[in-house]
């Protein structure tokens, strides 16, 4: 039974560590995407329509 309490305690500390890391990342703008807007123009072209019929 003591092993369960030890494992629960350890898992709570690990979960709090991950929560702290997540909150730190959000607070310091680690999730800001500076790269995608600069290359978005490269992907704006539409693909050519493949449904065109040849009149041969």
PDB file of N, CA and C in Angstrom, residues 2-56:
ATOM      1  N   UNK A   2       2.017   1.171   0.652  1.00  0.00           N
ATOM      2  CA  UNK A   2       2.901   2.333   0.699  1.00  0.00           C
ATOM      3  C   UNK A   2       3.466   2.651  -0.682  1.00  0.00           C
ATOM      4  N   UNK A   3       3.634   1.627  -1.491  1.00  0.00           N
ATOM      5  CA  UNK A   3       4.165   1.835  -2.833  1.00  0.00           C
ATOM      6  C   UNK A   3       3.204   2.689  -3.657  1.00  0.00           C
ATOM      7  N   UNK A   4       1.916   2.471  -3.494  1.00  0.00           N
ATOM      8  CA  UNK A   4       0.915   3.259  -4.223  1.00  0.00           C
ATOM      9  C   UNK A   4       1.009   4.725  -3.835  1.00  0.00           C
ATOM     10  N   UNK A   5       1.148   5.005  -2.549  1.00  0.00           N
ATOM     11  CA  UNK A   5       1.260   6.398  -2.107  1.00  0.00           C
ATOM     12  C   UNK A   5       2.534   7.051  -2.641  1.00  0.00           C
ATOM     13  N   UNK A   6       3.612   6.296  -2.680  1.00  0.00           N
ATOM     14  CA  UNK A   6       4.868   6.828  -3.216  1.00  0.00           C
ATOM     15  C   UNK A   6       4.721   7.114  -4.706  1.00  0.00           C
ATOM     16  N   UNK A   7       4.125   6.189  -5.446  1.00  0.00           N
ATOM     17  CA  UNK A   7       3.954   6.383  -6.883  1.00  0.00           C
ATOM     18  C   UNK A   7       3.008   7.538  -7.194  1.00  0.00           C
ATOM     19  N   UNK A   8       1.941   7.673  -6.424  1.00  0.00           N
ATOM     20  CA  UNK A   8       1.020   8.797  -6.622  1.00  0.00           C
ATOM     21  C   UNK A   8       1.727  10.113  -6.334  1.00  0.00           C
ATOM     22  N   UNK A   9       2.525  10.151  -5.288  1.00  0.00           N
ATOM     23  CA  UNK A   9       3.262  11.371  -4.951  1.00  0.00           C
ATOM     24  C   UNK A   9       4.252  11.730  -6.052  1.00  0.00           C
ATOM     25  N   UNK A  10       4.987  10.744  -6.535  1.00  0.00           N
ATOM     26  CA  UNK A  10       5.951  10.992  -7.610  1.00  0.00           C
ATOM     27  C   UNK A  10       5.235  11.460  -8.873  1.00  0.00           C
ATOM     28  N   UNK A  11       4.106  10.824  -9.203  1.00  0.00           N
ATOM     29  CA  UNK A  11       3.385  11.219 -10.414  1.00  0.00           C
ATOM     30  C   UNK A  11       2.817  12.626 -10.295  1.00  0.00           C
ATOM     31  N   UNK A  12       2.412  13.034  -9.101  1.00  0.00           N
ATOM     32  CA  UNK A  12       1.940  14.405  -8.909  1.00  0.00           C
ATOM     33  C   UNK A  12       3.067  15.407  -9.103  1.00  0.00           C
ATOM     34  N   UNK A  13       4.257  15.097  -8.611  1.00  0.00           N
ATOM     35  CA  UNK A  13       5.399  15.990  -8.813  1.00  0.00           C
ATOM     36  C   UNK A  13       5.777  16.085 -10.294  1.00  0.00           C
ATOM     37  N   UNK A  14       5.723  14.965 -10.996  1.00  0.00           N
ATOM     38  CA  UNK A  14       6.023  14.976 -12.430  1.00  0.00           C
ATOM     39  C   UNK A  14       4.973  15.794 -13.177  1.00  0.00           C
ATOM     40  N   UNK A  15       3.700  15.606 -12.830  1.00  0.00           N
ATOM     41  CA  UNK A  15       2.627  16.362 -13.477  1.00  0.00           C
ATOM     42  C   UNK A  15       2.773  17.855 -13.199  1.00  0.00           C
ATOM     43  N   UNK A  16       3.117  18.211 -11.976  1.00  0.00           N
ATOM     44  CA  UNK A  16       3.327  19.627 -11.654  1.00  0.00           C
ATOM     45  C   UNK A  16       4.530  20.190 -12.408  1.00  0.00           C
ATOM     46  N   UNK A  17       5.547  19.373 -12.601  1.00  0.00           N
ATOM     47  CA  UNK A  17       6.699  19.806 -13.391  1.00  0.00           C
ATOM     48  C   UNK A  17       6.317  20.089 -14.838  1.00  0.00           C
ATOM     49  N   UNK A  18       5.528  19.206 -15.438  1.00  0.00           N
ATOM     50  CA  UNK A  18       5.075  19.435 -16.808  1.00  0.00           C
ATOM     51  C   UNK A  18       4.146  20.638 -16.896  1.00  0.00           C
ATOM     52  N   UNK A  19       3.289  20.817 -15.909  1.00  0.00           N
ATOM     53  CA  UNK A  19       2.415  21.991 -15.887  1.00  0.00           C
ATOM     54  C   UNK A  19       3.237  23.265 -15.781  1.00  0.00           C
ATOM     55  N   UNK A  20       4.250  23.256 -14.934  1.00  0.00           N
ATOM     56  CA  UNK A  20       5.125  24.419 -14.804  1.00  0.00           C
ATOM     57  C   UNK A  20       5.865  24.713 -16.098  1.00  0.00           C
ATOM     58  N   UNK A  21       6.353  23.671 -16.773  1.00  0.00           N
ATOM     59  CA  UNK A  21       7.048  23.860 -18.048  1.00  0.00           C
ATOM     60  C   UNK A  21       6.100  24.412 -19.107  1.00  0.00           C
ATOM     61  N   UNK A  22       4.868  23.929 -19.123  1.00  0.00           N
ATOM     62  CA  UNK A  22       3.884  24.425 -20.084  1.00  0.00           C
ATOM     63  C   UNK A  22       3.549  25.885 -19.822  1.00  0.00           C
ATOM     64  N   UNK A  23       3.311  26.231 -18.560  1.00  0.00           N
ATOM     65  CA  UNK A  23       2.990  27.620 -18.228  1.00  0.00           C
ATOM     66  C   UNK A  23       4.161  28.543 -18.536  1.00  0.00           C
ATOM     67  N   UNK A  24       5.381  28.086 -18.290  1.00  0.00           N
ATOM     68  CA  UNK A  24       6.561  28.885 -18.630  1.00  0.00           C
ATOM     69  C   UNK A  24       6.637  29.116 -20.137  1.00  0.00           C
ATOM     70  N   UNK A  25       6.373  28.061 -20.923  1.00  0.00           N
ATOM     71  CA  UNK A  25       6.445  28.179 -22.377  1.00  0.00           C
ATOM     72  C   UNK A  25       5.396  29.146 -22.904  1.00  0.00           C
ATOM     73  N   UNK A  26       4.208  29.114 -22.342  1.00  0.00           N
ATOM     74  CA  UNK A  26       3.159  30.033 -22.778  1.00  0.00           C
ATOM     75  C   UNK A  26       3.498  31.457 -22.364  1.00  0.00           C
ATOM     76  N   UNK A  27       4.001  31.623 -21.163  1.00  0.00           N
ATOM     77  CA  UNK A  27       4.308  32.966 -20.649  1.00  0.00           C
ATOM     78  C   UNK A  27       5.439  33.626 -21.429  1.00  0.00           C
ATOM     79  N   UNK A  28       6.414  32.857 -21.883  1.00  0.00           N
ATOM     80  CA  UNK A  28       7.566  33.422 -22.594  1.00  0.00           C
ATOM     81  C   UNK A  28       7.389  33.359 -24.110  1.00  0.00           C
ATOM     82  N   UNK A  29       6.145  33.169 -24.576  1.00  0.00           N
ATOM     83  CA  UNK A  29       5.798  33.174 -26.004  1.00  0.00           C
ATOM     84  C   UNK A  29       6.576  32.145 -26.816  1.00  0.00           C
ATOM     85  N   UNK A  30       6.787  30.979 -26.265  1.00  0.00           N
ATOM     86  CA  UNK A  30       7.470  29.917 -26.999  1.00  0.00           C
ATOM     87  C   UNK A  30       6.589  29.337 -28.103  1.00  0.00           C
ATOM     88  N   UNK A  31       5.279  29.579 -28.035  1.00  0.00           N
ATOM     89  CA  UNK A  31       4.364  29.050 -29.036  1.00  0.00           C
ATOM     90  C   UNK A  31       4.092  30.040 -30.157  1.00  0.00           C
ATOM     91  N   UNK A  32       4.738  31.183 -30.165  1.00  0.00           N
ATOM     92  CA  UNK A  32       4.581  32.138 -31.255  1.00  0.00           C
ATOM     93  C   UNK A  32       5.260  31.579 -32.498  1.00  0.00           C
ATOM     94  N   UNK A  33       4.567  31.622 -33.606  1.00  0.00           N
ATOM     95  CA  UNK A  33       5.099  31.082 -34.853  1.00  0.00           C
ATOM     96  C   UNK A  33       5.548  32.234 -35.737  1.00  0.00           C
ATOM     97  N   UNK A  34       6.851  32.473 -35.780  1.00  0.00           N
ATOM     98  CA  UNK A  34       7.394  33.550 -36.593  1.00  0.00           C
ATOM     99  C   UNK A  34       7.776  33.082 -37.990  1.00  0.00           C
ATOM    100  N   UNK A  35       7.875  31.787 -38.201  1.00  0.00           N
ATOM    101  CA  UNK A  35       8.367  31.270 -39.475  1.00  0.00           C
ATOM    102  C   UNK A  35       7.249  31.105 -40.509  1.00  0.00           C
ATOM    103  N   UNK A  36       6.108  30.575 -40.118  1.00  0.00           N
ATOM    104  CA  UNK A  36       5.045  30.251 -41.061  1.00  0.00           C
ATOM    105  C   UNK A  36       4.527  31.447 -41.847  1.00  0.00           C
ATOM    106  N   UNK A  37       4.286  32.622 -41.243  1.00  0.00           N
ATOM    107  CA  UNK A  37       3.778  33.739 -42.051  1.00  0.00           C
ATOM    108  C   UNK A  37       4.715  34.142 -43.185  1.00  0.00           C
ATOM    109  N   UNK A  38       6.003  33.959 -43.017  1.00  0.00           N
ATOM    110  CA  UNK A  38       6.937  34.359 -44.070  1.00  0.00           C
ATOM    111  C   UNK A  38       6.925  33.404 -45.258  1.00  0.00           C
ATOM    112  N   UNK A  39       6.526  32.158 -45.074  1.00  0.00           N
ATOM    113  CA  UNK A  39       6.493  31.210 -46.188  1.00  0.00           C
ATOM    114  C   UNK A  39       5.073  30.883 -46.633  1.00  0.00           C
ATOM    115  N   UNK A  40       4.079  31.473 -46.003  1.00  0.00           N
ATOM    116  CA  UNK A  40       2.689  31.185 -46.353  1.00  0.00           C
ATOM    117  C   UNK A  40       2.387  31.595 -47.793  1.00  0.00           C
ATOM    118  N   UNK A  41       3.026  32.641 -48.278  1.00  0.00           N
ATOM    119  CA  UNK A  41       2.794  33.097 -49.646  1.00  0.00           C
ATOM    120  C   UNK A  41       3.169  32.028 -50.663  1.00  0.00           C
ATOM    121  N   UNK A  42       4.074  31.146 -50.310  1.00  0.00           N
ATOM    122  CA  UNK A  42       4.494  30.098 -51.232  1.00  0.00           C
ATOM    123  C   UNK A  42       3.426  29.032 -51.431  1.00  0.00           C
ATOM    124  N   UNK A  43       2.493  28.913 -50.510  1.00  0.00           N
ATOM    125  CA  UNK A  43       1.484  27.859 -50.561  1.00  0.00           C
ATOM    126  C   UNK A  43       0.099  28.381 -50.902  1.00  0.00           C
ATOM    127  N   UNK A  44      -0.029  29.625 -51.337  1.00  0.00           N
ATOM    128  CA  UNK A  44      -1.335  30.198 -51.634  1.00  0.00           C
ATOM    129  C   UNK A  44      -1.849  29.832 -53.021  1.00  0.00           C
ATOM    130  N   UNK A  45      -1.007  29.345 -53.903  1.00  0.00           N
ATOM    131  CA  UNK A  45      -1.446  29.009 -55.253  1.00  0.00           C
ATOM    132  C   UNK A  45      -2.370  27.801 -55.218  1.00  0.00           C
ATOM    133  N   UNK A  46      -3.446  27.899 -56.001  1.00  0.00           N
ATOM    134  CA  UNK A  46      -4.360  26.771 -56.100  1.00  0.00           C
ATOM    135  C   UNK A  46      -3.825  25.781 -57.120  1.00  0.00           C
ATOM    136  N   UNK A  47      -4.137  24.526 -56.913  1.00  0.00           N
ATOM    137  CA  UNK A  47      -3.710  23.494 -57.849  1.00  0.00           C
ATOM    138  C   UNK A  47      -4.535  23.594 -59.124  1.00  0.00           C
ATOM    139  N   UNK A  48      -3.962  23.267 -60.276  1.00  0.00           N
ATOM    140  CA  UNK A  48      -4.739  23.323 -61.521  1.00  0.00           C
ATOM    141  C   UNK A  48      -5.865  22.302 -61.498  1.00  0.00           C
ATOM    142  N   UNK A  49      -6.956  22.662 -62.132  1.00  0.00           N
ATOM    143  CA  UNK A  49      -8.126  21.797 -62.171  1.00  0.00           C
ATOM    144  C   UNK A  49      -7.842  20.609 -63.082  1.00  0.00           C
ATOM    145  N   UNK A  50      -7.986  19.401 -62.591  1.00  0.00           N
ATOM    146  CA  UNK A  50      -7.706  18.193 -63.370  1.00  0.00           C
ATOM    147  C   UNK A  50      -8.956  17.659 -64.062  1.00  0.00           C
ATOM    148  N   UNK A  51     -10.077  18.354 -63.925  1.00  0.00           N
ATOM    149  CA  UNK A  51     -11.323  17.897 -64.522  1.00  0.00           C
ATOM    150  C   UNK A  51     -11.538  18.444 -65.931  1.00  0.00           C
ATOM    151  N   UNK A  52     -10.547  19.058 -66.529  1.00  0.00           N
ATOM    152  CA  UNK A  52     -10.713  19.594 -67.880  1.00  0.00           C
ATOM    153  C   UNK A  52     -10.783  18.452 -68.879  1.00  0.00           C
ATOM    154  N   UNK A  53     -11.640  18.626 -69.878  1.00  0.00           N
ATOM    155  CA  UNK A  53     -11.831  17.579 -70.886  1.00  0.00           C
ATOM    156  C   UNK A  53     -11.127  17.986 -72.167  1.00  0.00           C
ATOM    157  N   UNK A  54     -10.503  17.038 -72.793  1.00  0.00           N
ATOM    158  CA  UNK A  54      -9.865  17.275 -74.084  1.00  0.00           C
ATOM    159  C   UNK A  54     -10.888  17.014 -75.186  1.00  0.00           C
ATOM    160  N   UNK A  55     -10.952  17.872 -76.173  1.00  0.00           N
ATOM    161  CA  UNK A  55     -11.894  17.708 -77.282  1.00  0.00           C
ATOM    162  C   UNK A  55     -11.188  17.114 -78.493  1.00  0.00           C
ATOM    163  N   UNK A  56     -10.609  15.959 -78.349  1.00  0.00           N
ATOM    164  CA  UNK A  56      -9.904  15.306 -79.458  1.00  0.00           C
ATOM    165  C   UNK A  56     -10.801  14.363 -80.175  1.00  0.00           C
TER     166      UNK A  56
END
